[in-house]
PDB file of C-alpha atoms in Angstrom:
ATOM      1  CA  MET F   1      27.146  -3.334 -16.253  1.00 45.00           C
ATOM      2  CA  ALA F   2      27.354   0.166 -15.287  1.00 49.00           C
ATOM      3  CA  THR F   3      24.907  -0.069 -12.506  1.00 67.00           C
ATOM      4  CA  ASN F   4      26.618  -2.664 -11.041  1.00 93.00           C
ATOM      5  CA  ALA F   5      29.977  -0.677 -11.169  1.00 93.00           C
ATOM      6  CA  LYS F   6      28.315   1.931  -9.413  1.00 94.00           C
ATOM      7  CA  GLU F   7      26.823  -0.064  -6.856  1.00 95.00           C
ATOM      8  CA  ARG F   8      30.070  -1.625  -6.115  1.00 96.00           C
ATOM      9  CA  LEU F   9      31.546   2.066  -6.052  1.00 96.00           C
ATOM     10  CA  LEU F  10      29.151   2.779  -3.484  1.00 97.00           C
ATOM     11  CA  SER F  11      29.318  -0.558  -1.373  1.00 97.00           C
ATOM     12  CA  ALA F  12      32.923  -0.272  -1.136  1.00 97.00           C
ATOM     13  CA  ALA F  13      32.880   3.300  -0.215  1.00 97.00           C
ATOM     14  CA  GLU F  14      30.695   3.350   2.542  1.00 97.00           C
ATOM     15  CA  ARG F  15      32.127   0.351   4.191  1.00 97.00           C
ATOM     16  CA  LEU F  16      35.530   2.278   4.094  1.00 97.00           C
ATOM     17  CA  PHE F  17      34.176   5.709   5.129  1.00 97.00           C
ATOM     18  CA  TYR F  18      32.260   4.379   7.560  1.00 96.00           C
ATOM     19  CA  GLU F  19      35.152   2.351   9.138  1.00 95.00           C
ATOM     20  CA  GLU F  20      38.252   4.318   8.351  1.00 96.00           C
ATOM     21  CA  GLY F  21      36.695   7.847   7.931  1.00 95.00           C
ATOM     22  CA  ILE F  22      36.315  10.084   4.622  1.00 96.00           C
ATOM     23  CA  ARG F  23      39.360  11.979   4.783  1.00 94.00           C
ATOM     24  CA  ALA F  24      41.190   8.839   5.009  1.00 96.00           C
ATOM     25  CA  VAL F  25      40.250   7.151   2.078  1.00 97.00           C
ATOM     26  CA  GLY F  26      40.770   8.473  -1.422  1.00 95.00           C
ATOM     27  CA  ILE F  27      39.532   7.737  -4.880  1.00 96.00           C
ATOM     28  CA  GLU F  28      42.205   5.064  -5.363  1.00 96.00           C
ATOM     29  CA  ARG F  29      41.547   3.079  -2.189  1.00 97.00           C
ATOM     30  CA  ILE F  30      37.724   2.937  -3.514  1.00 97.00           C
ATOM     31  CA  LEU F  31      38.887   1.758  -7.030  1.00 96.00           C
ATOM     32  CA  SER F  32      40.913  -0.522  -5.571  1.00 96.00           C
ATOM     33  CA  GLU F  33      38.472  -2.272  -3.221  1.00 96.00           C
ATOM     34  CA  SER F  34      35.726  -1.588  -5.703  1.00 96.00           C
ATOM     35  CA  GLY F  35      37.605  -3.279  -8.487  1.00 95.00           C
ATOM     36  CA  VAL F  36      36.212  -0.384 -10.544  1.00 95.00           C
ATOM     37  CA  GLY F  37      38.320   1.447 -13.155  1.00 94.00           C
ATOM     38  CA  ARG F  38      38.904   5.115 -12.777  1.00 95.00           C
ATOM     39  CA  ALA F  39      37.200   6.110 -16.001  1.00 94.00           C
ATOM     40  CA  SER F  40      33.907   4.248 -14.636  1.00 93.00           C
ATOM     41  CA  PHE F  41      34.279   5.881 -11.498  1.00 95.00           C
ATOM     42  CA  TYR F  42      34.017   9.480 -12.927  1.00 94.00           C
ATOM     43  CA  ARG F  43      31.096   8.611 -15.598  1.00 94.00           C
ATOM     44  CA  HIS F  44      29.141   8.050 -12.135  1.00 94.00           C
ATOM     45  CA  PHE F  45      30.493  10.655  -9.963  1.00 95.00           C
ATOM     46  CA  PRO F  46      32.348  13.568 -10.840  1.00 95.00           C
ATOM     47  CA  SER F  47      34.230  13.819  -7.673  1.00 94.00           C
ATOM     48  CA  LYS F  48      34.595  12.328  -4.270  1.00 95.00           C
ATOM     49  CA  ASP F  49      32.528  14.806  -2.680  1.00 95.00           C
ATOM     50  CA  ASP F  50      29.819  13.386  -4.799  1.00 96.00           C
ATOM     51  CA  VAL F  51      30.402   9.684  -3.870  1.00 97.00           C
ATOM     52  CA  VAL F  52      29.710  11.130  -0.107  1.00 97.00           C
ATOM     53  CA  VAL F  53      26.698  12.572  -0.695  1.00 97.00           C
ATOM     54  CA  GLU F  54      25.514   9.307  -2.526  1.00 97.00           C
ATOM     55  CA  VAL F  55      26.631   6.934   0.241  1.00 98.00           C
ATOM     56  CA  LEU F  56      25.122   9.419   2.972  1.00 98.00           C
ATOM     57  CA  ARG F  57      21.830   9.252   0.762  1.00 98.00           C
ATOM     58  CA  ARG F  58      21.579   5.780   0.611  1.00 97.00           C
ATOM     59  CA  ARG F  59      22.722   5.141   3.894  1.00 97.00           C
ATOM     60  CA  ASP F  60      20.093   7.627   5.309  1.00 97.00           C
ATOM     61  CA  GLY F  61      17.271   5.348   3.449  1.00 97.00           C
ATOM     62  CA  MET F  62      18.572   2.321   4.959  1.00 96.00           C
ATOM     63  CA  TRP F  63      18.869   3.749   8.428  1.00 96.00           C
ATOM     64  CA  ARG F  64      15.056   5.196   7.950  1.00 96.00           C
ATOM     65  CA  ALA F  65      13.953   2.089   7.312  1.00 97.00           C
ATOM     66  CA  TRP F  66      15.514   0.077   9.710  1.00 96.00           C
ATOM     67  CA  LEU F  67      14.129   2.566  12.489  1.00 96.00           C
ATOM     68  CA  ASP F  68      10.556   1.980  10.870  1.00 96.00           C
ATOM     69  CA  GLY F  69      11.531  -1.612  11.260  1.00 96.00           C
ATOM     70  CA  ARG F  70      12.207  -1.292  14.929  1.00 95.00           C
ATOM     71  CA  ILE F  71       9.214   0.864  15.678  1.00 96.00           C
ATOM     72  CA  ALA F  72       7.007  -2.028  13.371  1.00 95.00           C
ATOM     73  CA  VAL F  73       8.049  -4.768  15.941  1.00 96.00           C
ATOM     74  CA  SER F  74       8.147  -2.919  19.146  1.00 94.00           C
ATOM     75  CA  GLU F  75       5.765  -3.782  21.597  1.00 94.00           C
ATOM     76  CA  ARG F  76       5.610  -0.787  23.536  1.00 94.00           C
ATOM     77  CA  CYS F  77       2.278   1.011  23.910  1.00 94.00           C
ATOM     78  CA  PRO F  78       1.495   4.010  21.466  1.00 94.00           C
ATOM     79  CA  GLU F  79       2.687   6.611  24.224  1.00 95.00           C
ATOM     80  CA  GLU F  80       5.767   4.471  24.484  1.00 96.00           C
ATOM     81  CA  LEU F  81       6.966   3.757  20.840  1.00 96.00           C
ATOM     82  CA  PRO F  82       9.582   6.883  20.412  1.00 97.00           C
ATOM     83  CA  LEU F  83      11.320   4.515  23.249  1.00 97.00           C
ATOM     84  CA  ALA F  84      12.059   2.012  20.121  1.00 97.00           C
ATOM     85  CA  LEU F  85      14.794   4.237  18.748  1.00 96.00           C
ATOM     86  CA  PHE F  86      16.798   3.434  22.156  1.00 97.00           C
ATOM     87  CA  ASP F  87      16.092  -0.233  22.171  1.00 96.00           C
ATOM     88  CA  GLY F  88      17.435  -0.223  18.402  1.00 95.00           C
ATOM     89  CA  LEU F  89      20.470   1.860  19.271  1.00 97.00           C
ATOM     90  CA  ALA F  90      21.444  -0.548  22.107  1.00 96.00           C
ATOM     91  CA  GLU F  91      20.769  -3.454  19.448  1.00 94.00           C
ATOM     92  CA  ARG F  92      23.593  -1.483  17.071  1.00 95.00           C
ATOM     93  CA  PHE F  93      25.995  -0.233  20.053  1.00 96.00           C
ATOM     94  CA  ALA F  94      26.614  -4.011  20.633  1.00 95.00           C
ATOM     95  CA  ALA F  95      27.409  -4.909  17.198  1.00 95.00           C
ATOM     96  CA  ALA F  96      31.521  -5.132  16.701  1.00 93.00           C
ATOM     97  CA  SER F  97      31.452  -2.864  13.630  1.00 93.00           C
ATOM     98  CA  PHE F  98      30.122   0.140  15.301  1.00 95.00           C
ATOM     99  CA  ARG F  99      31.695   3.186  14.322  1.00 95.00           C
ATOM    100  CA  GLY F 100      29.217   5.619  15.838  1.00 96.00           C
ATOM    101  CA  CYS F 101      27.240   7.568  13.272  1.00 97.00           C
ATOM    102  CA  ALA F 102      28.027   8.143   9.780  1.00 97.00           C
ATOM    103  CA  PHE F 103      26.299  11.149   9.650  1.00 97.00           C
ATOM    104  CA  ILE F 104      27.990  13.050  13.094  1.00 97.00           C
ATOM    105  CA  ASN F 105      31.183  11.474  11.728  1.00 96.00           C
ATOM    106  CA  THR F 106      30.636  13.335   8.532  1.00 96.00           C
ATOM    107  CA  MET F 107      29.458  16.553  10.238  1.00 95.00           C
ATOM    108  CA  VAL F 108      32.554  16.546  12.596  1.00 94.00           C
ATOM    109  CA  GLU F 109      34.734  15.501   9.268  1.00 93.00           C
ATOM    110  CA  THR F 110      33.618  18.054   6.900  1.00 89.00           C
ATOM    111  CA  ALA F 111      33.216  20.890   9.843  1.00 83.00           C
ATOM    112  CA  ASP F 112      31.899  22.939   6.831  1.00 91.00           C
ATOM    113  CA  PRO F 113      28.173  23.648   7.280  1.00 93.00           C
ATOM    114  CA  ASP F 114      27.729  24.806   3.673  1.00 95.00           C
ATOM    115  CA  SER F 115      29.334  21.778   2.335  1.00 95.00           C
ATOM    116  CA  PRO F 116      26.676  19.166   0.158  1.00 96.00           C
ATOM    117  CA  ALA F 117      27.848  16.226   2.647  1.00 97.00           C
ATOM    118  CA  HIS F 118      27.037  18.267   5.566  1.00 97.00           C
ATOM    119  CA  HIS F 119      23.672  19.372   4.395  1.00 97.00           C
ATOM    120  CA  VAL F 120      22.708  15.649   3.829  1.00 98.00           C
ATOM    121  CA  ALA F 121      24.142  14.488   7.106  1.00 97.00           C
ATOM    122  CA  ALA F 122      22.016  17.462   8.650  1.00 97.00           C
ATOM    123  CA  GLU F 123      18.740  16.466   6.359  1.00 98.00           C
ATOM    124  CA  HIS F 124      19.016  12.788   8.096  1.00 98.00           C
ATOM    125  CA  LYS F 125      18.954  14.457  11.490  1.00 98.00           C
ATOM    126  CA  GLU F 126      15.943  16.236  10.681  1.00 98.00           C
ATOM    127  CA  LYS F 127      14.079  13.218   9.043  1.00 98.00           C
ATOM    128  CA  VAL F 128      14.878  11.068  12.260  1.00 98.00           C
ATOM    129  CA  ILE F 129      13.094  14.296  14.380  1.00 98.00           C
ATOM    130  CA  GLY F 130      10.349  13.850  11.870  1.00 98.00           C
ATOM    131  CA  VAL F 131       9.817  10.317  12.466  1.00 98.00           C
ATOM    132  CA  LEU F 132      10.007  10.916  16.466  1.00 98.00           C
ATOM    133  CA  ASP F 133       7.528  13.841  16.159  1.00 98.00           C
ATOM    134  CA  ARG F 134       5.171  12.113  14.340  1.00 97.00           C
ATOM    135  CA  LEU F 135       5.107   9.321  17.086  1.00 97.00           C
ATOM    136  CA  LEU F 136       5.076  11.570  19.653  1.00 98.00           C
ATOM    137  CA  ALA F 137       1.806  13.409  18.308  1.00 97.00           C
ATOM    138  CA  GLU F 138       0.205   9.948  17.602  1.00 96.00           C
ATOM    139  CA  GLY F 139       0.889   9.272  21.210  1.00 96.00           C
ATOM    140  CA  GLY F 140      -0.965  12.318  22.123  1.00 96.00           C
ATOM    141  CA  TYR F 141       2.179  14.777  23.403  1.00 97.00           C
ATOM    142  CA  LEU F 142       1.309  18.335  23.248  1.00 96.00           C
ATOM    143  CA  ASP F 143       4.877  19.915  22.152  1.00 96.00           C
ATOM    144  CA  HIS F 144       5.568  16.973  20.352  1.00 97.00           C
ATOM    145  CA  GLU F 145       8.116  19.054  18.056  1.00 97.00           C
ATOM    146  CA  ALA F 146      10.259  20.200  21.240  1.00 98.00           C
ATOM    147  CA  LEU F 147      10.077  16.713  22.810  1.00 98.00           C
ATOM    148  CA  ALA F 148      11.428  15.125  19.338  1.00 98.00           C
ATOM    149  CA  ARG F 149      14.253  17.347  19.235  1.00 98.00           C
ATOM    150  CA  GLN F 150      15.024  16.411  23.108  1.00 98.00           C
ATOM    151  CA  LEU F 151      14.792  12.684  22.414  1.00 98.00           C
ATOM    152  CA  ALA F 152      17.050  13.132  19.379  1.00 98.00           C
ATOM    153  CA  LEU F 153      19.598  15.024  21.241  1.00 98.00           C
ATOM    154  CA  LEU F 154      19.634  11.771  23.616  1.00 98.00           C
ATOM    155  CA  GLY F 155      19.995   9.473  20.917  1.00 98.00           C
ATOM    156  CA  ASP F 156      23.024  11.447  19.556  1.00 98.00           C
ATOM    157  CA  GLY F 157      24.298  12.053  22.698  1.00 98.00           C
ATOM    158  CA  ALA F 158      23.861   8.523  23.302  1.00 98.00           C
ATOM    159  CA  ILE F 159      25.649   7.184  19.841  1.00 98.00           C
ATOM    160  CA  VAL F 160      28.910   9.335  20.942  1.00 97.00           C
ATOM    161  CA  THR F 161      28.869   8.392  24.400  1.00 98.00           C
ATOM    162  CA  ALA F 162      28.785   4.707  23.157  1.00 97.00           C
ATOM    163  CA  LEU F 163      31.656   5.241  20.781  1.00 95.00           C
ATOM    164  CA  ARG F 164      33.722   6.477  23.526  1.00 95.00           C
ATOM    165  CA  GLU F 165      32.562   3.845  26.173  1.00 96.00           C
ATOM    166  CA  GLY F 166      32.491   0.642  23.825  1.00 94.00           C
ATOM    167  CA  THR F 167      29.327  -0.562  25.307  1.00 94.00           C
ATOM    168  CA  PRO F 168      25.488  -0.835  24.859  1.00 95.00           C
ATOM    169  CA  GLU F 169      24.740   0.964  28.108  1.00 97.00           C
ATOM    170  CA  ALA F 170      24.537   4.243  26.924  1.00 97.00           C
ATOM    171  CA  ALA F 171      21.380   3.539  25.002  1.00 97.00           C
ATOM    172  CA  VAL F 172      20.138   2.273  27.838  1.00 97.00           C
ATOM    173  CA  ARG F 173      20.736   5.105  30.148  1.00 98.00           C
ATOM    174  CA  ALA F 174      19.742   7.792  27.358  1.00 98.00           C
ATOM    175  CA  ARG F 175      16.273   5.321  27.236  1.00 98.00           C
ATOM    176  CA  SER F 176      15.732   5.761  30.908  1.00 98.00           C
ATOM    177  CA  VAL F 177      16.273   9.497  30.761  1.00 98.00           C
ATOM    178  CA  ALA F 178      13.463   9.724  27.544  1.00 98.00           C
ATOM    179  CA  GLU F 179      10.968   7.687  29.792  1.00 98.00           C
ATOM    180  CA  ILE F 180      11.333  10.461  32.261  1.00 98.00           C
ATOM    181  CA  LEU F 181      10.828  13.023  29.910  1.00 97.00           C
ATOM    182  CA  LEU F 182       7.756  11.099  28.239  1.00 97.00           C
ATOM    183  CA  ARG F 183       6.282  10.508  32.114  1.00 96.00           C
ATOM    184  CA  THR F 184       6.314  14.107  32.590  1.00 96.00           C
ATOM    185  CA  ALA F 185       5.232  15.582  29.464  1.00 95.00           C
ATOM    186  CA  GLU F 186       1.708  17.138  29.182  1.00 94.00           C
ATOM    187  CA  ARG F 187      -0.641  15.089  26.908  1.00 94.00           C
ATOM    188  CA  GLU F 188      -3.881  15.423  25.471  1.00 89.00           C
ATOM    189  CA  PRO F 189      -6.638  14.332  27.713  1.00 84.00           C
ATOM    190  CA  VAL F 190      -7.973  10.868  27.491  1.00 70.00           C
ATOM    191  CA  SER F 191     -11.849  10.956  26.393  1.00 64.00           C
ATOM    192  CA  ALA F 192     -13.811   8.649  28.151  1.00 55.00           C
TER     193      ALA F 192
END
């Protein structure tokens, strides 16, 4: 039953943190929404900060699995496969439940770059850059690391803009800029 209680705590915390913000949600609210008792909470988590970190780690795994899925089903050629990020973001932005990026939201809310939650959120962003870097390297782009960071910047900007505007159009605009970056980037010569 302990695993079930921990899962209920994490599910409730993840939903509440994403919908309402980390600071706005206290332990009492997580307990109430999850139906888990205080003693059980503290058996699994020493503090709310530990819940935040575990929620972010869990969300990181799910988000990157989602991105891998978007890449796997993309019909784009290898040189354009990094654009699958923007195709997927457009879908996410259109969802009624879209509240921005849990990782960006966490970094803004915690504000302390030394906090464990901030570290986990920053690590997530670096992992996404790593996925883009791998795709760009496989697509033959010479300066793939710098290009990956540019595409990630466009993705993060699209996320914030979509939240502000309430429309998936930010992903479409970011994808257009990403297409220009890919077209103008140097690539390895194609052998005959």
